[in-house]
Amino acid sequence: MKPHPLFVREARGAHVWDLDGDRYVDYVMAWGPILLGHSDPRVVEAVREVATRMQVVGTSHELEYLAAEGVLAAVPHGERLLWSNTGTEAVQVALRLARAATGRRRVLKFARSYHGWHDSVYAGLDESDSGKPALPASKGQSPSALDDLLVATFNDVAMAGRLLGEAVERDIAAVLIDPILSNGGVEAPAPDFLPTLRSLCDRHGVVLIFDEVIAGFRIARGGAAEKYGVPPDLSVFGKAMAGGFTQSAVVGRADLVDQVTSGVVHAGTFNSNPIALAAVAATMTALAEPGLYEALEATSAAFERAVGGVLAEEPGGGALHRVGSLLQYVPSGGGTGLHGTGGLWELILAGMLREGFLFMPSGKVFLSAAHSASDVRATAEALSTVLGRLRATRT
Ligand SMILES: Cc1ncc(COP(=O)(O)O)c(C=O)c1O
């Protein structure tokens, strides 16, 4: 965390308090999980209630089903669900299901997308290399783990057509896509992109996997499938699904998921731990309340207008991209890569922290149902002050 980490003692609603007791408006929101607001009483109470009865049991319990029903009711293509702990793990489960179903081994992903830190998908930082094997993005990564990964360009329909047209020869089992490129600049898919991927996958026997670890329950209750009207075969959810607890899920077609009863191994001591599933069940109930997504959209649009307006007035100030309650600062002249942005952001980040507003170094902005119109107004005013100060030091 830049310019330095903030040490938090308490987090409630849209705010965090540091060790000195200073309050900040929080736009980090734990990097995505906090959609209802920190310490939402409905989630905290559900967790408290179960924690006094059991912790982890290693056999079945009712919450596995209650939480699953909540998720499946929200997701349009949700026929079956598997529980896992983190997004990284659940992506691996989805890929295993796709390989088992197709008998093929390669995965096509898109440049600037993040699907967890696992060796087999952490690759291809900013490169966009039309289907060449990917390169490791971290020291210590096994290069051979990436033999099965191809990288294409987001929103490039022609490239996807070319690569998937050769799915059999190239041994492609799955297309793995974050439909809004959450970590690579936040971009809406072009209108024909997801429908084209859907029909190419159908035609060439490829499993279409949406990585909705950030998008899920954030851009719509039913995630990308609801927002864009394109059902994948499998979706991976995490973060906002569990209201601040550690839980992920693979959701989708029954015939794919049911392979765990016929030879596909999915293991994990904490896969359906009652504490996190109590949080999932409570979060699903809260998210189903009428008006929640409309209010979230109104706050997010107000943020885009007010904060984006202040940026637009500043020469070289940059702009905002937005899909639902996820926004991204984009420097003037573009250039947002995986995990980061440039331009004035680093200076804005430091200035806003001193004014009592916590943002992410990457320039992503996470809004929640707990952010208010007055939080948004105060943010725009503080940004004006910070930019004015920067202008004064530059001249
Ligand atoms: C789109 C996406 N997929 C997968 C992951 C990995 O999830 P986790 O950090 O829970 O392992 C992330 C994490 O930020 C993500 O943004």
CSV table of C-alpha atoms and ligand atoms in Angstrom, one decimal:
chain,number,residue,atom,x,y,z
A,1,MET,CA,0.0,0.0,0.0
A,2,LYS,CA,1.4,3.4,-1.0
A,3,PRO,CA,2.4,5.9,0.1
A,4,HIS,CA,2.5,3.8,3.3
A,5,PRO,CA,0.1,1.3,4.8
A,6,LEU,CA,-2.6,2.6,7.1
A,7,PHE,CA,-3.0,0.5,10.3
A,8,VAL,CA,-6.7,0.1,10.9
A,9,ARG,CA,-8.2,-0.5,14.3
A,10,GLU,CA,-11.9,-0.4,13.4
A,11,ALA,CA,-14.0,-0.5,10.2
A,12,ARG,CA,-17.7,0.4,10.0
A,13,GLY,CA,-19.9,1.3,7.1
A,14,ALA,CA,-17.9,3.3,4.6
A,15,HIS,CA,-15.3,4.3,7.1
A,16,VAL,CA,-12.1,3.0,8.7
A,17,TRP,CA,-10.3,4.4,11.8
A,18,ASP,CA,-6.6,4.2,12.2
A,19,LEU,CA,-4.6,3.5,15.4
A,20,ASP,CA,-4.7,7.2,16.3
A,21,GLY,CA,-8.5,7.2,16.0
A,22,ASP,CA,-8.5,9.3,12.8
A,23,ARG,CA,-11.4,8.5,10.5
A,24,TYR,CA,-11.1,7.9,6.7
A,25,VAL,CA,-13.6,7.4,4.0
A,26,ASP,CA,-12.7,4.0,2.6
A,27,TYR,CA,-12.6,3.3,-1.1
A,28,VAL,CA,-10.4,0.2,-0.7
A,29,MET,CA,-13.2,-1.8,0.9
A,30,ALA,CA,-10.8,-4.7,1.4
A,31,TRP,CA,-10.0,-4.8,-2.3
A,32,GLY,CA,-13.7,-5.7,-3.1
A,33,PRO,CA,-15.3,-7.9,-0.5
A,34,ILE,CA,-17.1,-5.2,1.4
A,35,LEU,CA,-20.2,-4.4,-0.7
A,36,LEU,CA,-22.7,-3.9,2.1
A,37,GLY,CA,-20.3,-1.8,4.2
A,38,HIS,CA,-17.9,-2.8,6.9
A,39,SER,CA,-19.2,-4.6,10.0
A,40,ASP,CA,-22.7,-4.9,8.5
A,41,PRO,CA,-24.8,-5.9,11.6
A,42,ARG,CA,-26.7,-8.6,9.7
A,43,VAL,CA,-23.5,-10.4,8.6
A,44,VAL,CA,-21.7,-9.9,12.0
A,45,GLU,CA,-24.7,-11.3,13.9
A,46,ALA,CA,-25.0,-14.4,11.6
A,47,VAL,CA,-21.3,-15.1,12.2
A,48,ARG,CA,-21.5,-14.5,15.9
A,49,GLU,CA,-24.5,-16.9,16.2
A,50,VAL,CA,-22.8,-19.8,14.4
A,51,ALA,CA,-19.4,-19.2,15.9
A,52,THR,CA,-20.7,-20.0,19.3
A,53,ARG,CA,-22.3,-23.3,18.1
A,54,MET,CA,-19.5,-24.7,15.8
A,55,GLN,CA,-16.4,-23.6,13.9
A,56,VAL,CA,-15.4,-26.2,11.3
A,57,VAL,CA,-16.8,-29.7,11.3
A,58,GLY,CA,-15.6,-31.6,8.2
A,59,THR,CA,-19.1,-33.1,7.5
A,60,SER,CA,-22.3,-31.6,6.2
A,61,HIS,CA,-24.3,-28.8,7.9
A,62,GLU,CA,-27.4,-26.8,7.0
A,63,LEU,CA,-25.5,-23.6,6.1
A,64,GLU,CA,-23.9,-25.3,3.1
A,65,TYR,CA,-27.4,-25.5,1.6
A,66,LEU,CA,-28.9,-22.2,2.8
A,67,ALA,CA,-25.9,-20.3,1.5
A,68,ALA,CA,-25.9,-22.2,-1.8
A,69,GLU,CA,-29.6,-21.6,-2.3
A,70,GLY,CA,-29.0,-17.8,-1.8
A,71,VAL,CA,-26.2,-17.8,-4.4
A,72,LEU,CA,-28.0,-20.0,-6.9
A,73,ALA,CA,-31.2,-17.8,-6.6
A,74,ALA,CA,-29.2,-14.8,-7.6
A,75,VAL,CA,-27.1,-16.2,-10.5
A,76,PRO,CA,-29.1,-16.7,-13.8
A,77,HIS,CA,-27.1,-19.8,-14.9
A,78,GLY,CA,-26.7,-21.2,-11.4
A,79,GLU,CA,-27.6,-24.9,-11.6
A,80,ARG,CA,-25.0,-26.2,-9.2
A,81,LEU,CA,-22.3,-24.8,-6.8
A,82,LEU,CA,-19.0,-25.9,-5.3
A,83,TRP,CA,-17.6,-24.2,-2.3
A,84,SER,CA,-14.0,-23.1,-2.0
A,85,ASN,CA,-12.0,-20.6,0.0
A,86,THR,CA,-10.3,-18.0,-2.2
A,87,GLY,CA,-10.8,-16.8,-5.8
A,88,THR,CA,-7.4,-18.2,-6.7
A,89,GLU,CA,-8.5,-21.7,-5.7
A,90,ALA,CA,-11.9,-21.6,-7.2
A,91,VAL,CA,-10.4,-20.6,-10.6
A,92,GLN,CA,-8.3,-23.8,-10.4
A,93,VAL,CA,-11.4,-25.8,-9.7
A,94,ALA,CA,-13.2,-24.4,-12.7
A,95,LEU,CA,-10.3,-25.1,-15.0
A,96,ARG,CA,-10.1,-28.7,-13.7
A,97,LEU,CA,-13.8,-29.2,-14.4
A,98,ALA,CA,-13.3,-27.8,-18.0
A,99,ARG,CA,-10.4,-30.0,-18.7
A,100,ALA,CA,-12.2,-33.1,-17.4
A,101,ALA,CA,-15.3,-32.3,-19.5
A,102,THR,CA,-13.4,-31.6,-22.8
A,103,GLY,CA,-10.4,-33.9,-22.5
A,104,ARG,CA,-8.3,-30.9,-23.6
A,105,ARG,CA,-5.6,-29.1,-21.7
A,106,ARG,CA,-5.1,-25.4,-22.8
A,107,VAL,CA,-6.8,-22.3,-21.4
A,108,LEU,CA,-7.3,-19.0,-23.4
A,109,LYS,CA,-7.2,-15.9,-21.2
A,110,PHE,CA,-6.9,-12.2,-21.9
A,111,ALA,CA,-4.0,-9.8,-21.4
A,112,ARG,CA,-4.2,-7.5,-18.3
A,113,SER,CA,-6.5,-9.9,-16.6
A,114,TYR,CA,-5.8,-11.3,-13.1
A,115,HIS,CA,-7.1,-14.7,-12.1
A,116,GLY,CA,-5.2,-15.3,-8.9
A,117,TRP,CA,-1.6,-15.8,-8.1
A,118,HIS,CA,-1.4,-19.5,-9.1
A,119,ASP,CA,1.5,-20.5,-11.4
A,120,SER,CA,-0.9,-21.8,-14.1
A,121,VAL,CA,-2.7,-18.4,-14.7
A,122,TYR,CA,-0.5,-15.6,-13.3
A,123,ALA,CA,1.1,-14.5,-16.5
A,124,GLY,CA,1.2,-12.2,-19.5
A,125,LEU,CA,1.3,-8.9,-17.5
A,126,ASP,CA,0.8,-6.3,-20.2
A,127,GLU,CA,1.6,-8.3,-23.3
A,128,SER,CA,-1.0,-9.1,-25.8
A,129,ASP,CA,0.5,-11.7,-28.0
A,130,SER,CA,-2.2,-13.3,-30.1
A,131,GLY,CA,-2.1,-16.7,-28.7
A,132,LYS,CA,1.5,-17.3,-28.0
A,133,PRO,CA,2.3,-19.2,-24.8
A,134,ALA,CA,2.3,-16.9,-21.8
A,135,LEU,CA,5.4,-15.8,-19.8
A,136,PRO,CA,5.8,-16.0,-16.0
A,137,ALA,CA,4.9,-12.8,-14.2
A,138,SER,CA,6.6,-13.6,-10.8
A,139,LYS,CA,10.0,-14.7,-9.7
A,140,GLY,CA,9.8,-18.3,-8.6
A,141,GLN,CA,7.1,-19.3,-10.9
A,142,SER,CA,7.5,-22.6,-12.8
A,143,PRO,CA,7.6,-21.6,-16.6
A,144,SER,CA,6.3,-25.1,-17.5
A,145,ALA,CA,3.1,-24.4,-15.6
A,146,LEU,CA,2.3,-21.8,-18.3
A,147,ASP,CA,2.6,-24.2,-21.2
A,148,ASP,CA,-1.1,-24.6,-21.1
A,149,LEU,CA,-2.0,-20.9,-21.2
A,150,LEU,CA,-2.7,-18.8,-24.3
A,151,VAL,CA,-3.2,-15.0,-24.0
A,152,ALA,CA,-5.4,-13.0,-26.3
A,153,THR,CA,-6.6,-9.4,-26.4
A,154,PHE,CA,-9.7,-8.3,-24.5
A,155,ASN,CA,-12.5,-7.1,-26.9
A,156,ASP,CA,-10.7,-8.4,-30.0
A,157,VAL,CA,-13.4,-10.4,-31.6
A,158,ALA,CA,-11.3,-11.3,-34.7
A,159,MET,CA,-8.4,-12.7,-32.6
A,160,ALA,CA,-10.8,-14.7,-30.4
A,161,GLY,CA,-12.4,-16.1,-33.6
A,162,ARG,CA,-9.1,-17.1,-35.1
A,163,LEU,CA,-7.8,-18.8,-31.9
A,164,LEU,CA,-11.0,-20.6,-31.0
A,165,GLY,CA,-11.5,-21.6,-34.6
A,166,GLU,CA,-8.4,-23.8,-34.0
A,167,ALA,CA,-9.6,-25.0,-30.6
A,168,VAL,CA,-9.2,-28.7,-31.4
A,169,GLU,CA,-5.7,-28.3,-32.9
A,170,ARG,CA,-4.6,-26.0,-30.1
A,171,ASP,CA,-6.2,-28.3,-27.5
A,172,ILE,CA,-8.3,-25.4,-25.9
A,173,ALA,CA,-10.5,-26.6,-23.0
A,174,ALA,CA,-11.6,-23.3,-21.7
A,175,VAL,CA,-11.9,-19.5,-22.2
A,176,LEU,CA,-11.2,-17.8,-18.9
A,177,ILE,CA,-12.4,-14.2,-18.8
A,178,ASP,CA,-13.0,-11.4,-16.4
A,179,PRO,CA,-15.9,-9.8,-18.3
A,180,ILE,CA,-15.1,-6.3,-17.1
A,181,LEU,CA,-11.3,-6.5,-17.0
A,182,SER,CA,-11.5,-5.5,-13.3
A,183,ASN,CA,-7.7,-5.4,-12.7
A,184,GLY,CA,-6.6,-4.1,-16.1
A,185,GLY,CA,-8.3,-0.8,-16.4
A,186,VAL,CA,-12.0,-1.7,-15.8
A,187,GLU,CA,-13.4,-1.9,-19.3
A,188,ALA,CA,-16.9,-2.9,-20.3
A,189,PRO,CA,-17.0,-5.7,-22.9
A,190,ALA,CA,-17.8,-4.5,-26.4
A,191,PRO,CA,-21.4,-5.3,-27.2
A,192,ASP,CA,-20.5,-8.2,-29.5
A,193,PHE,CA,-17.6,-9.6,-27.5
A,194,LEU,CA,-19.2,-11.8,-24.9
A,195,PRO,CA,-22.0,-13.1,-27.3
A,196,THR,CA,-19.2,-14.0,-29.8
A,197,LEU,CA,-17.2,-15.8,-27.2
A,198,ARG,CA,-20.4,-17.7,-26.2
A,199,SER,CA,-21.1,-18.8,-29.7
A,200,LEU,CA,-17.5,-19.7,-30.5
A,201,CYS,CA,-17.3,-21.8,-27.3
A,202,ASP,CA,-20.5,-23.6,-28.3
A,203,ARG,CA,-19.3,-24.2,-31.8
A,204,HIS,CA,-15.9,-25.5,-30.9
A,205,GLY,CA,-16.7,-27.4,-27.7
A,206,VAL,CA,-14.9,-25.0,-25.3
A,207,VAL,CA,-16.1,-24.3,-21.7
A,208,LEU,CA,-16.7,-20.5,-21.1
A,209,ILE,CA,-15.7,-19.5,-17.6
A,210,PHE,CA,-16.4,-16.0,-16.2
A,211,ASP,CA,-14.1,-15.0,-13.4
A,212,GLU,CA,-16.4,-12.8,-11.4
A,213,VAL,CA,-14.4,-12.7,-8.3
A,214,ILE,CA,-14.6,-8.9,-8.4
A,215,ALA,CA,-17.6,-8.4,-10.8
A,216,GLY,CA,-19.9,-10.9,-9.0
A,217,PHE,CA,-22.6,-9.4,-6.8
A,218,ARG,CA,-21.0,-6.0,-7.5
A,219,ILE,CA,-21.9,-5.0,-11.0
A,220,ALA,CA,-25.3,-6.7,-10.6
A,221,ARG,CA,-26.8,-9.2,-8.1
A,222,GLY,CA,-26.5,-11.9,-10.8
A,223,GLY,CA,-23.1,-10.6,-11.9
A,224,ALA,CA,-21.9,-10.4,-15.5
A,225,ALA,CA,-24.4,-12.9,-16.8
A,226,GLU,CA,-27.3,-10.7,-15.6
A,227,LYS,CA,-25.7,-7.4,-16.6
A,228,TYR,CA,-24.7,-8.5,-20.2
A,229,GLY,CA,-27.3,-11.2,-20.8
A,230,VAL,CA,-24.7,-13.8,-21.7
A,231,PRO,CA,-24.6,-17.0,-19.6
A,232,PRO,CA,-21.2,-18.7,-19.2
A,233,ASP,CA,-20.9,-22.4,-18.5
A,234,LEU,CA,-19.2,-21.7,-15.2
A,235,SER,CA,-18.7,-18.6,-13.0
A,236,VAL,CA,-16.2,-18.1,-10.2
A,237,PHE,CA,-17.3,-15.9,-7.3
A,238,GLY,CA,-15.5,-14.8,-4.2
A,239,LYS,CA,-15.0,-11.4,-2.5
A,240,ALA,CA,-18.4,-9.6,-2.3
A,241,MET,CA,-20.3,-12.9,-2.0
A,242,ALA,CA,-19.2,-13.4,1.6
A,243,GLY,CA,-19.4,-9.9,3.1
A,244,GLY,CA,-15.8,-9.8,4.4
A,245,PHE,CA,-15.2,-13.5,5.1
A,246,THR,CA,-13.1,-16.0,3.2
A,247,GLN,CA,-15.3,-17.9,0.8
A,248,SER,CA,-15.4,-18.5,-3.0
A,249,ALA,CA,-17.6,-20.7,-5.2
A,250,VAL,CA,-17.7,-22.2,-8.7
A,251,VAL,CA,-21.3,-21.9,-10.0
A,252,GLY,CA,-22.8,-23.2,-13.2
A,253,ARG,CA,-23.9,-26.1,-15.4
A,254,ALA,CA,-24.9,-29.2,-13.5
A,255,ASP,CA,-23.2,-31.6,-15.9
A,256,LEU,CA,-19.8,-29.8,-15.4
A,257,VAL,CA,-20.0,-29.4,-11.7
A,258,ASP,CA,-21.4,-32.9,-11.1
A,259,GLN,CA,-18.1,-34.3,-12.4
A,260,VAL,CA,-16.9,-34.1,-8.8
A,261,THR,CA,-19.0,-37.3,-8.2
A,262,SER,CA,-17.3,-39.1,-11.0
A,263,GLY,CA,-13.5,-38.7,-10.7
A,264,VAL,CA,-12.8,-34.9,-10.6
A,265,VAL,CA,-11.2,-34.2,-7.2
A,266,HIS,CA,-12.1,-31.1,-5.4
A,267,ALA,CA,-10.6,-31.0,-1.9
A,268,GLY,CA,-10.1,-28.5,0.9
A,269,THR,CA,-10.4,-28.7,4.7
A,270,PHE,CA,-12.1,-25.3,5.0
A,271,ASN,CA,-14.2,-25.5,1.7
A,272,SER,CA,-17.6,-25.1,3.5
A,273,ASN,CA,-16.7,-23.8,6.8
A,274,PRO,CA,-19.8,-22.7,8.8
A,275,ILE,CA,-18.5,-19.3,9.8
A,276,ALA,CA,-17.9,-18.1,6.2
A,277,LEU,CA,-21.1,-19.7,5.0
A,278,ALA,CA,-23.1,-17.9,7.7
A,279,ALA,CA,-21.7,-14.7,6.2
A,280,VAL,CA,-22.6,-15.8,2.7
A,281,ALA,CA,-26.2,-16.7,3.6
A,282,ALA,CA,-26.6,-13.3,5.5
A,283,THR,CA,-25.0,-11.4,2.6
A,284,MET,CA,-27.3,-13.1,0.0
A,285,THR,CA,-30.4,-12.2,2.0
A,286,ALA,CA,-29.2,-8.6,2.4
A,287,LEU,CA,-28.4,-8.2,-1.3
A,288,ALA,CA,-31.9,-9.5,-2.3
A,289,GLU,CA,-33.5,-6.5,-0.6
A,290,PRO,CA,-35.4,-4.4,-3.1
A,291,GLY,CA,-33.7,-1.1,-4.1
A,292,LEU,CA,-30.2,-2.0,-3.0
A,293,TYR,CA,-28.6,-2.2,-6.5
A,294,GLU,CA,-30.5,0.9,-7.7
A,295,ALA,CA,-29.1,2.9,-4.7
A,296,LEU,CA,-25.6,1.5,-5.3
A,297,GLU,CA,-25.8,2.5,-8.9
A,298,ALA,CA,-27.0,6.0,-8.0
A,299,THR,CA,-24.1,6.5,-5.6
A,300,SER,CA,-21.6,5.1,-8.2
A,301,ALA,CA,-23.0,7.4,-10.9
A,302,ALA,CA,-22.8,10.4,-8.5
A,303,PHE,CA,-19.1,9.5,-7.7
A,304,GLU,CA,-18.3,9.3,-11.4
A,305,ARG,CA,-20.0,12.7,-12.1
A,306,ALA,CA,-18.6,14.6,-9.1
A,307,VAL,CA,-15.0,13.1,-8.9
A,308,GLY,CA,-14.7,12.6,-12.6
A,309,GLY,CA,-15.9,16.2,-13.1
A,310,VAL,CA,-13.1,17.5,-10.8
A,311,LEU,CA,-10.5,15.4,-12.8
A,312,ALA,CA,-11.8,16.7,-16.1
A,313,GLU,CA,-11.3,20.3,-15.1
A,314,GLU,CA,-7.7,19.7,-14.2
A,315,PRO,CA,-5.3,19.8,-17.2
A,316,GLY,CA,-3.7,16.3,-17.5
A,317,GLY,CA,-5.9,15.3,-14.5
A,318,GLY,CA,-7.0,12.0,-16.0
A,319,ALA,CA,-10.5,10.4,-16.0
A,320,LEU,CA,-12.6,7.6,-14.5
A,321,HIS,CA,-13.8,4.3,-16.0
A,322,ARG,CA,-16.8,2.8,-14.4
A,323,VAL,CA,-18.7,-0.4,-14.5
A,324,GLY,CA,-21.4,-0.5,-11.7
A,325,SER,CA,-19.8,0.2,-8.3
A,326,LEU,CA,-16.2,-0.5,-9.6
A,327,LEU,CA,-14.3,2.5,-10.9
A,328,GLN,CA,-10.7,3.0,-12.2
A,329,TYR,CA,-8.6,6.1,-12.4
A,330,VAL,CA,-7.1,6.4,-15.9
A,331,PRO,CA,-4.3,8.8,-16.4
A,332,SER,CA,-4.6,11.3,-19.2
A,333,GLY,CA,-3.2,9.6,-22.3
A,334,GLY,CA,-4.3,6.2,-21.0
A,335,GLY,CA,-2.0,3.4,-19.9
A,336,THR,CA,-3.5,1.5,-17.1
A,337,GLY,CA,-1.8,-1.9,-16.7
A,338,LEU,CA,-2.5,-4.9,-14.6
A,339,HIS,CA,-2.3,-3.8,-10.9
A,340,GLY,CA,-1.5,-0.2,-11.6
A,341,THR,CA,-2.0,3.2,-13.0
A,342,GLY,CA,0.2,6.2,-13.6
A,343,GLY,CA,-0.3,9.9,-14.3
A,344,LEU,CA,-1.1,12.0,-11.2
A,345,TRP,CA,-2.5,9.1,-9.3
A,346,GLU,CA,0.4,8.5,-6.9
A,347,LEU,CA,0.3,12.2,-5.9
A,348,ILE,CA,-3.5,12.2,-5.6
A,349,LEU,CA,-3.4,9.0,-3.5
A,350,ALA,CA,-1.0,10.6,-1.0
A,351,GLY,CA,-2.8,13.9,-0.9
A,352,MET,CA,-6.2,12.3,-0.4
A,353,LEU,CA,-4.9,10.1,2.4
A,354,ARG,CA,-3.8,13.2,4.3
A,355,GLU,CA,-7.3,14.6,3.7
A,356,GLY,CA,-8.9,11.5,5.2
A,357,PHE,CA,-9.7,9.4,2.1
A,358,LEU,CA,-8.3,6.0,1.6
A,359,PHE,CA,-7.7,4.9,-2.0
A,360,MET,CA,-5.9,2.0,-3.7
A,361,PRO,CA,-2.5,2.3,-5.3
A,362,SER,CA,-3.8,0.7,-8.4
A,363,GLY,CA,-6.4,3.5,-8.9
A,364,LYS,CA,-9.3,1.1,-8.5
A,365,VAL,CA,-12.2,2.5,-6.5
A,366,PHE,CA,-14.6,0.2,-4.7
A,367,LEU,CA,-18.0,1.7,-3.7
A,368,SER,CA,-20.5,0.1,-1.4
A,369,ALA,CA,-24.0,0.4,-0.2
A,370,ALA,CA,-22.7,2.2,2.8
A,371,HIS,CA,-21.2,5.1,0.9
A,372,SER,CA,-23.5,8.2,1.1
A,373,ALA,CA,-24.0,11.2,-1.1
A,374,SER,CA,-22.2,13.3,1.5
A,375,ASP,CA,-19.2,10.9,1.4
A,376,VAL,CA,-19.1,11.5,-2.4
A,377,ARG,CA,-19.5,15.3,-2.1
A,378,ALA,CA,-16.7,15.4,0.5
A,379,THR,CA,-14.5,13.3,-1.7
A,380,ALA,CA,-14.9,15.6,-4.7
A,381,GLU,CA,-14.2,18.7,-2.6
A,382,ALA,CA,-11.1,17.2,-1.1
A,383,LEU,CA,-9.9,16.2,-4.5
A,384,SER,CA,-10.3,19.8,-5.6
A,385,THR,CA,-8.2,20.9,-2.7
A,386,VAL,CA,-5.5,18.3,-3.4
A,387,LEU,CA,-5.3,19.1,-7.1
A,388,GLY,CA,-5.1,22.8,-6.3
A,389,ARG,CA,-2.2,22.2,-3.9
A,390,LEU,CA,-0.4,20.1,-6.5
A,391,ARG,CA,-0.9,22.9,-9.1
A,392,ALA,CA,0.6,25.4,-6.7
A,393,THR,CA,3.7,23.3,-6.1
A,394,ARG,CA,4.1,22.7,-9.9
A,395,THR,CA,4.0,26.4,-10.8
B,1,LIG,C1,-10.7,-11.2,-11.0
B,1,LIG,C2,-10.0,-11.9,-9.9
B,1,LIG,N1,-9.9,-13.2,-10.0
B,1,LIG,C3,-9.3,-13.9,-9.0
B,1,LIG,C4,-8.8,-13.3,-7.9
B,1,LIG,C5,-8.1,-14.1,-6.8
B,1,LIG,O1,-8.9,-14.1,-5.7
B,1,LIG,P1,-8.2,-14.3,-4.2
B,1,LIG,O2,-7.4,-13.1,-3.9
B,1,LIG,O3,-9.4,-14.5,-3.3
B,1,LIG,O4,-7.4,-15.5,-4.3
B,1,LIG,C6,-8.8,-11.9,-7.8
B,1,LIG,C7,-8.3,-11.2,-6.7
B,1,LIG,O5,-8.2,-10.0,-6.6
B,1,LIG,C8,-9.5,-11.2,-8.8
B,1,LIG,O6,-9.6,-9.8,-8.8
